[in-house]
mmCIF file of C-alpha atoms in Angstrom:
data_model
loop_
_atom_site.group_PDB
_atom_site.id
_atom_site.type_symbol
_atom_site.label_atom_id
_atom_site.label_comp_id
_atom_site.label_asym_id
_atom_site.label_seq_id
_atom_site.Cartn_x
_atom_site.Cartn_y
_atom_site.Cartn_z
ATOM 1 C CA MET A 1 -13.167 -126.156 125.154
ATOM 2 C CA ASN A 2 -14.794 -122.896 125.992
ATOM 3 C CA PRO A 3 -17.503 -122.312 123.361
ATOM 4 C CA ASP A 4 -16.850 -118.576 123.568
ATOM 5 C CA LEU A 5 -13.360 -119.174 122.140
ATOM 6 C CA VAL A 6 -14.509 -121.144 119.098
ATOM 7 C CA PRO A 7 -14.051 -118.992 115.970
ATOM 8 C CA ALA A 8 -17.247 -118.223 114.131
ATOM 9 C CA ILE A 9 -17.546 -119.648 110.617
ATOM 10 C CA ALA A 10 -18.918 -117.145 108.128
ATOM 11 C CA SER A 11 -21.866 -118.288 106.110
ATOM 12 C CA PRO A 12 -21.608 -118.478 102.292
ATOM 13 C CA ASN A 13 -23.975 -115.510 101.981
ATOM 14 C CA THR A 14 -21.736 -113.416 104.227
ATOM 15 C CA LEU A 15 -18.640 -114.348 102.206
ATOM 16 C CA ARG A 16 -20.429 -113.525 98.970
ATOM 17 C CA SER A 17 -21.407 -110.107 100.365
ATOM 18 C CA ILE A 18 -17.809 -109.393 101.379
ATOM 19 C CA ASP A 19 -16.555 -110.409 97.915
ATOM 20 C CA ASP A 20 -19.120 -108.148 96.243
ATOM 21 C CA ASP A 21 -17.964 -105.204 98.348
ATOM 22 C CA LEU A 22 -14.367 -105.745 97.239
ATOM 23 C CA LEU A 23 -15.183 -105.931 93.522
ATOM 24 C CA PRO A 24 -14.903 -102.741 91.440
ATOM 25 C CA LYS A 25 -18.242 -101.072 90.971
ATOM 26 C CA VAL A 26 -19.701 -100.356 87.543
ATOM 27 C CA PRO A 27 -21.081 -96.786 87.412
ATOM 28 C CA ALA A 28 -24.840 -96.590 87.269
ATOM 29 C CA VAL A 29 -26.141 -95.366 83.929
ATOM 30 C CA VAL A 30 -28.465 -92.381 84.254
ATOM 31 C CA VAL A 31 -30.639 -91.987 81.164
ATOM 32 C CA VAL A 32 -32.038 -88.496 80.623
ATOM 33 C CA ASP A 33 -35.039 -88.053 78.348
ATOM 34 C CA ARG A 34 -33.698 -85.714 75.668
ATOM 35 C CA ARG A 35 -37.171 -84.940 74.342
ATOM 36 C CA GLU A 36 -38.200 -83.678 77.762
ATOM 37 C CA ILE A 37 -35.189 -81.363 77.829
ATOM 38 C CA LEU A 38 -35.993 -80.209 74.284
ATOM 39 C CA CYS A 39 -39.583 -79.369 75.196
ATOM 40 C CA GLU A 40 -38.377 -77.409 78.226
ATOM 41 C CA ALA A 41 -35.861 -75.542 76.061
ATOM 42 C CA LEU A 42 -38.532 -74.633 73.509
ATOM 43 C CA GLY A 43 -40.725 -73.422 76.357
ATOM 44 C CA LYS A 44 -37.935 -71.094 77.478
ATOM 45 C CA LEU A 45 -37.833 -69.761 73.909
ATOM 46 C CA ASN A 46 -41.635 -69.299 73.889
ATOM 47 C CA ARG A 47 -41.947 -71.848 71.098
ATOM 48 C CA PRO A 48 -44.447 -74.731 70.868
ATOM 49 C CA SER A 49 -43.453 -78.342 71.473
ATOM 50 C CA PRO A 50 -42.022 -80.064 68.390
ATOM 51 C CA HIS A 51 -44.216 -81.862 65.901
ATOM 52 C CA GLU A 52 -43.180 -85.503 66.073
ATOM 53 C CA GLN A 53 -43.502 -88.263 63.493
ATOM 54 C CA ILE A 54 -42.189 -91.802 63.980
ATOM 55 C CA ASP A 55 -41.931 -94.160 61.006
ATOM 56 C CA ASP A 56 -41.569 -97.899 61.536
ATOM 57 C CA LEU A 57 -39.223 -98.975 58.750
ATOM 58 C CA GLY A 58 -39.525 -102.654 59.584
ATOM 59 C CA HIS A 59 -36.941 -105.125 60.873
ATOM 60 C CA GLY A 60 -36.705 -103.164 64.129
ATOM 61 C CA ASN A 61 -35.685 -99.892 62.450
ATOM 62 C CA PHE A 62 -37.304 -96.591 63.395
ATOM 63 C CA LEU A 63 -37.020 -93.073 62.026
ATOM 64 C CA CYS A 64 -38.156 -90.074 64.064
ATOM 65 C CA THR A 65 -38.692 -86.658 62.494
ATOM 66 C CA LEU A 66 -39.096 -83.535 64.629
ATOM 67 C CA MET A 67 -40.267 -80.207 63.229
ATOM 68 C CA LEU A 68 -39.251 -77.232 65.377
ATOM 69 C CA GLU A 69 -40.335 -73.625 65.153
ATOM 70 C CA LEU A 70 -37.272 -71.532 65.958
ATOM 71 C CA PRO A 71 -36.833 -67.839 66.752
ATOM 72 C CA PRO A 72 -34.338 -65.715 64.782
ATOM 73 C CA HIS A 73 -30.726 -66.763 65.411
ATOM 74 C CA LYS A 74 -27.316 -66.494 63.803
ATOM 75 C CA SER A 75 -28.040 -69.191 61.191
ATOM 76 C CA CYS A 76 -31.409 -67.681 60.244
ATOM 77 C CA THR A 77 -32.483 -64.092 60.891
ATOM 78 C CA GLN A 78 -36.216 -64.851 60.746
ATOM 79 C CA VAL A 79 -38.630 -67.153 62.537
ATOM 80 C CA SER A 80 -38.174 -70.487 60.799
ATOM 81 C CA THR A 81 -39.116 -74.156 60.886
ATOM 82 C CA LYS A 82 -36.333 -76.723 60.916
ATOM 83 C CA ARG A 83 -36.426 -80.510 60.675
ATOM 84 C CA PHE A 84 -34.335 -82.903 62.760
ATOM 85 C CA SER A 85 -34.156 -86.671 62.318
ATOM 86 C CA GLY A 86 -33.070 -89.619 64.409
ATOM 87 C CA PHE A 87 -32.596 -93.216 63.259
ATOM 88 C CA SER A 88 -32.477 -96.197 65.600
ATOM 89 C CA THR A 89 -32.319 -99.956 65.357
ATOM 90 C CA LEU A 90 -33.310 -100.341 69.019
ATOM 91 C CA SER A 91 -36.678 -98.705 69.595
ATOM 92 C CA ALA A 92 -38.937 -95.841 68.622
ATOM 93 C CA ALA A 93 -38.086 -94.060 71.884
ATOM 94 C CA ASP A 94 -34.386 -94.231 71.041
ATOM 95 C CA SER A 95 -35.008 -92.617 67.652
ATOM 96 C CA VAL A 96 -36.899 -89.803 69.413
ATOM 97 C CA ASN A 97 -33.983 -89.294 71.791
ATOM 98 C CA LYS A 98 -31.518 -89.130 68.894
ATOM 99 C CA ALA A 99 -33.613 -86.603 66.990
ATOM 100 C CA SER A 100 -34.046 -84.544 70.157
ATOM 101 C CA ASP A 101 -30.309 -84.679 70.823
ATOM 102 C CA ASP A 102 -29.643 -83.434 67.289
ATOM 103 C CA ALA A 103 -32.060 -80.553 67.853
ATOM 104 C CA LEU A 104 -30.516 -79.650 71.226
ATOM 105 C CA THR A 105 -27.047 -79.614 69.690
ATOM 106 C CA TYR A 106 -28.279 -77.210 67.020
ATOM 107 C CA LEU A 107 -29.903 -74.919 69.588
ATOM 108 C CA GLU A 108 -26.738 -74.837 71.694
ATOM 109 C CA SER A 109 -24.335 -74.307 68.788
ATOM 110 C CA ASN A 110 -26.427 -71.371 67.539
ATOM 111 C CA GLY A 111 -26.497 -69.702 70.934
ATOM 112 C CA LEU A 112 -30.220 -70.144 71.529
ATOM 113 C CA ILE A 113 -29.885 -72.156 74.746
ATOM 114 C CA THR A 114 -27.365 -73.324 77.315
ATOM 115 C CA ILE A 115 -28.065 -76.591 79.099
ATOM 116 C CA ASN A 116 -26.983 -76.275 82.723
ATOM 117 C CA ASP A 117 -26.236 -79.921 83.442
ATOM 118 C CA PHE A 118 -23.384 -81.868 85.040
ATOM 119 C CA ASN A 119 -21.158 -81.222 82.010
ATOM 120 C CA SER A 120 -21.752 -77.459 81.851
ATOM 121 C CA SER A 121 -18.338 -76.538 83.253
ATOM 122 C CA ALA A 122 -16.520 -78.836 80.831
ATOM 123 C CA LYS A 123 -18.621 -77.550 77.929
ATOM 124 C CA ARG A 124 -17.766 -73.939 78.781
ATOM 125 C CA LYS A 125 -14.061 -74.756 78.884
ATOM 126 C CA LEU A 126 -14.329 -76.648 75.608
ATOM 127 C CA LEU A 127 -16.180 -73.754 73.966
ATOM 128 C CA CYS A 128 -13.570 -71.290 75.229
ATOM 129 C CA ALA A 129 -10.729 -73.462 73.919
ATOM 130 C CA LYS A 130 -12.479 -73.907 70.566
ATOM 131 C CA THR A 131 -13.051 -70.153 70.268
ATOM 132 C CA PHE A 132 -9.377 -69.413 70.886
ATOM 133 C CA ALA A 133 -8.377 -72.172 68.450
ATOM 134 C CA ASP A 134 -10.652 -70.707 65.758
ATOM 135 C CA LEU A 135 -9.258 -67.198 66.325
ATOM 136 C CA PHE A 136 -5.707 -68.535 66.171
ATOM 137 C CA GLU A 137 -6.479 -70.409 62.945
ATOM 138 C CA ASP A 138 -7.959 -67.249 61.398
ATOM 139 C CA LYS A 139 -4.830 -65.314 62.377
ATOM 140 C CA ILE A 140 -2.598 -67.976 60.822
ATOM 141 C CA ASN A 141 -4.636 -67.883 57.601
ATOM 142 C CA VAL A 142 -4.295 -64.087 57.406
ATOM 143 C CA LEU A 143 -0.540 -64.274 58.009
ATOM 144 C CA GLN A 144 -0.130 -66.957 55.354
ATOM 145 C CA SER A 145 -2.148 -64.916 52.876
ATOM 146 C CA ASN A 146 -0.077 -61.791 53.582
ATOM 147 C CA SER A 147 3.136 -63.799 53.371
ATOM 148 C CA GLU A 148 2.214 -65.102 49.927
ATOM 149 C CA ARG A 149 1.295 -61.593 48.758
ATOM 150 C CA TYR A 150 4.612 -60.165 50.000
ATOM 151 C CA LYS A 151 6.477 -63.026 48.356
ATOM 152 C CA VAL A 152 4.930 -62.256 44.965
ATOM 153 C CA LEU A 153 5.726 -58.550 45.413
ATOM 154 C CA CYS A 154 9.360 -59.251 46.343
ATOM 155 C CA GLU A 155 9.777 -61.643 43.418
ATOM 156 C CA ASP A 156 8.435 -58.986 41.056
ATOM 157 C CA VAL A 157 10.814 -56.297 42.367
ATOM 158 C CA HIS A 158 13.692 -58.780 42.311
ATOM 159 C CA ALA A 159 12.949 -59.615 38.682
ATOM 160 C CA GLN A 160 12.839 -55.923 37.731
ATOM 161 C CA ILE A 161 16.245 -55.324 39.345
ATOM 162 C CA TYR A 162 17.637 -58.299 37.439
ATOM 163 C CA ASP A 163 16.227 -57.026 34.136
ATOM 164 C CA ALA A 164 17.667 -53.556 34.759
ATOM 165 C CA CYS A 165 21.117 -54.978 35.485
ATOM 166 C CA ALA A 166 21.003 -57.460 32.600
ATOM 167 C CA GLY A 167 20.952 -54.674 30.018
ATOM 168 C CA ALA A 168 23.841 -52.696 31.513
ATOM 169 C CA SER A 169 25.943 -55.091 33.545
ATOM 170 C CA ASP A 170 29.269 -53.708 32.242
ATOM 171 C CA CYS A 171 28.349 -50.098 32.966
ATOM 172 C CA LEU A 172 27.059 -50.960 36.420
ATOM 173 C CA SER A 173 30.023 -53.240 37.194
ATOM 174 C CA VAL A 174 27.801 -56.145 38.208
ATOM 175 C CA ARG A 175 27.815 -59.850 37.417
ATOM 176 C CA LEU A 176 24.623 -61.816 36.934
ATOM 177 C CA ASN A 177 25.163 -65.152 38.628
ATOM 178 C CA SER A 178 22.462 -66.954 36.647
ATOM 179 C CA THR A 179 19.814 -66.362 34.031
ATOM 180 C CA ARG A 180 16.179 -65.917 34.927
ATOM 181 C CA SER A 181 15.130 -69.098 33.143
ATOM 182 C CA GLN A 182 17.669 -71.481 34.692
ATOM 183 C CA ILE A 183 16.756 -71.702 38.377
ATOM 184 C CA PRO A 184 13.094 -71.423 39.445
ATOM 185 C CA ASP A 185 13.768 -69.828 42.841
ATOM 186 C CA ALA A 186 15.201 -66.691 44.384
ATOM 187 C CA ASN A 187 18.805 -67.637 43.485
ATOM 188 C CA ARG A 188 18.106 -67.128 39.780
ATOM 189 C CA PHE A 189 18.203 -63.343 40.344
ATOM 190 C CA ALA A 190 21.480 -63.261 42.297
ATOM 191 C CA ILE A 191 23.536 -60.163 41.382
ATOM 192 C CA THR A 192 27.100 -59.425 42.531
ATOM 193 C CA TYR A 193 28.896 -56.072 42.403
ATOM 194 C CA VAL A 194 32.385 -56.573 40.903
ATOM 195 C CA GLY A 195 33.582 -52.971 40.619
ATOM 196 C CA PRO A 196 36.031 -51.037 42.795
ATOM 197 C CA VAL A 197 35.318 -50.572 46.483
ATOM 198 C CA PRO A 198 34.227 -47.951 47.197
ATOM 199 C CA PRO A 199 32.498 -47.345 43.846
ATOM 200 C CA GLU A 200 34.090 -44.523 41.846
ATOM 201 C CA THR A 201 31.372 -43.488 39.407
ATOM 202 C CA ALA A 202 27.655 -42.852 39.722
ATOM 203 C CA LEU A 203 26.893 -45.943 37.641
ATOM 204 C CA GLN A 204 29.110 -48.083 39.858
ATOM 205 C CA LYS A 205 27.333 -46.731 42.946
ATOM 206 C CA THR A 206 24.027 -47.590 41.295
ATOM 207 C CA GLY A 207 25.285 -51.084 40.505
ATOM 208 C CA ALA A 208 26.454 -51.601 44.097
ATOM 209 C CA MET A 209 23.082 -50.470 45.463
ATOM 210 C CA LEU A 210 21.169 -52.704 43.063
ATOM 211 C CA ALA A 211 23.338 -55.688 44.007
ATOM 212 C CA SER A 212 22.787 -54.955 47.710
ATOM 213 C CA ALA A 213 19.025 -54.620 47.201
ATOM 214 C CA SER A 214 19.015 -57.861 45.234
ATOM 215 C CA GLY A 215 20.793 -59.651 48.082
ATOM 216 C CA GLN A 216 18.367 -58.292 50.665
ATOM 217 C CA LEU A 217 15.365 -59.345 48.595
ATOM 218 C CA HIS A 218 16.972 -62.749 48.127
ATOM 219 C CA ASP A 219 17.230 -63.153 51.928
ATOM 220 C CA VAL A 220 13.618 -62.012 52.398
ATOM 221 C CA LEU A 221 12.366 -64.519 49.830
ATOM 222 C CA LEU A 222 14.305 -67.344 51.459
ATOM 223 C CA ALA A 223 12.894 -66.406 54.873
ATOM 224 C CA ILE A 224 9.339 -66.323 53.489
ATOM 225 C CA SER A 225 9.822 -69.688 51.782
ATOM 226 C CA LYS A 226 11.085 -71.292 54.994
ATOM 227 C CA GLY A 227 8.261 -69.747 56.997
ATOM 228 C CA THR A 228 5.537 -71.097 54.716
#
């Protein structure tokens, strides 16, 4: 047999390498020192590096406290000192990172810094979406408040119309469908004109108009109730 035609047998190491290439890869974890970023951020703000204190609480627990001098911002209009803490059961360095991360979050949320990292684009989109959501929520709250105010006003006018008709229902040619104390909703003030059509006297015209106004207010109150 021609030795050139003999198939080559792959070594175990070669097979293992091929298998490794076919396996799904686990993303490499890139750890960024948050304290280093914090110090750089404070430098941009012309503030000194944070005062750091690490307490060993025993049993592998660590507490890091950072004291930061901050310039005026929306949460405080004067130069101030603020404390940030980080607790870890792993290491002292991890507690420092957690405290630094807490401080960076505060600086970003108060508009003091913007961290231009890999997630900057996503953060901007998230901030934009959150801003619109907050504005929409404020608008909804205003509409609900106005709706409740208009409801109270309509109920008051409706009640006054009912009281006016209750004392002169015969003269106004109207029928009160229910008493004010029986039904605790808009229907309790339902008024129906029962006189001739068209009304013949001034009082009958007044009764017809009051009944019509009562019906319109009744519809408005029902619409407000369904909307809220």
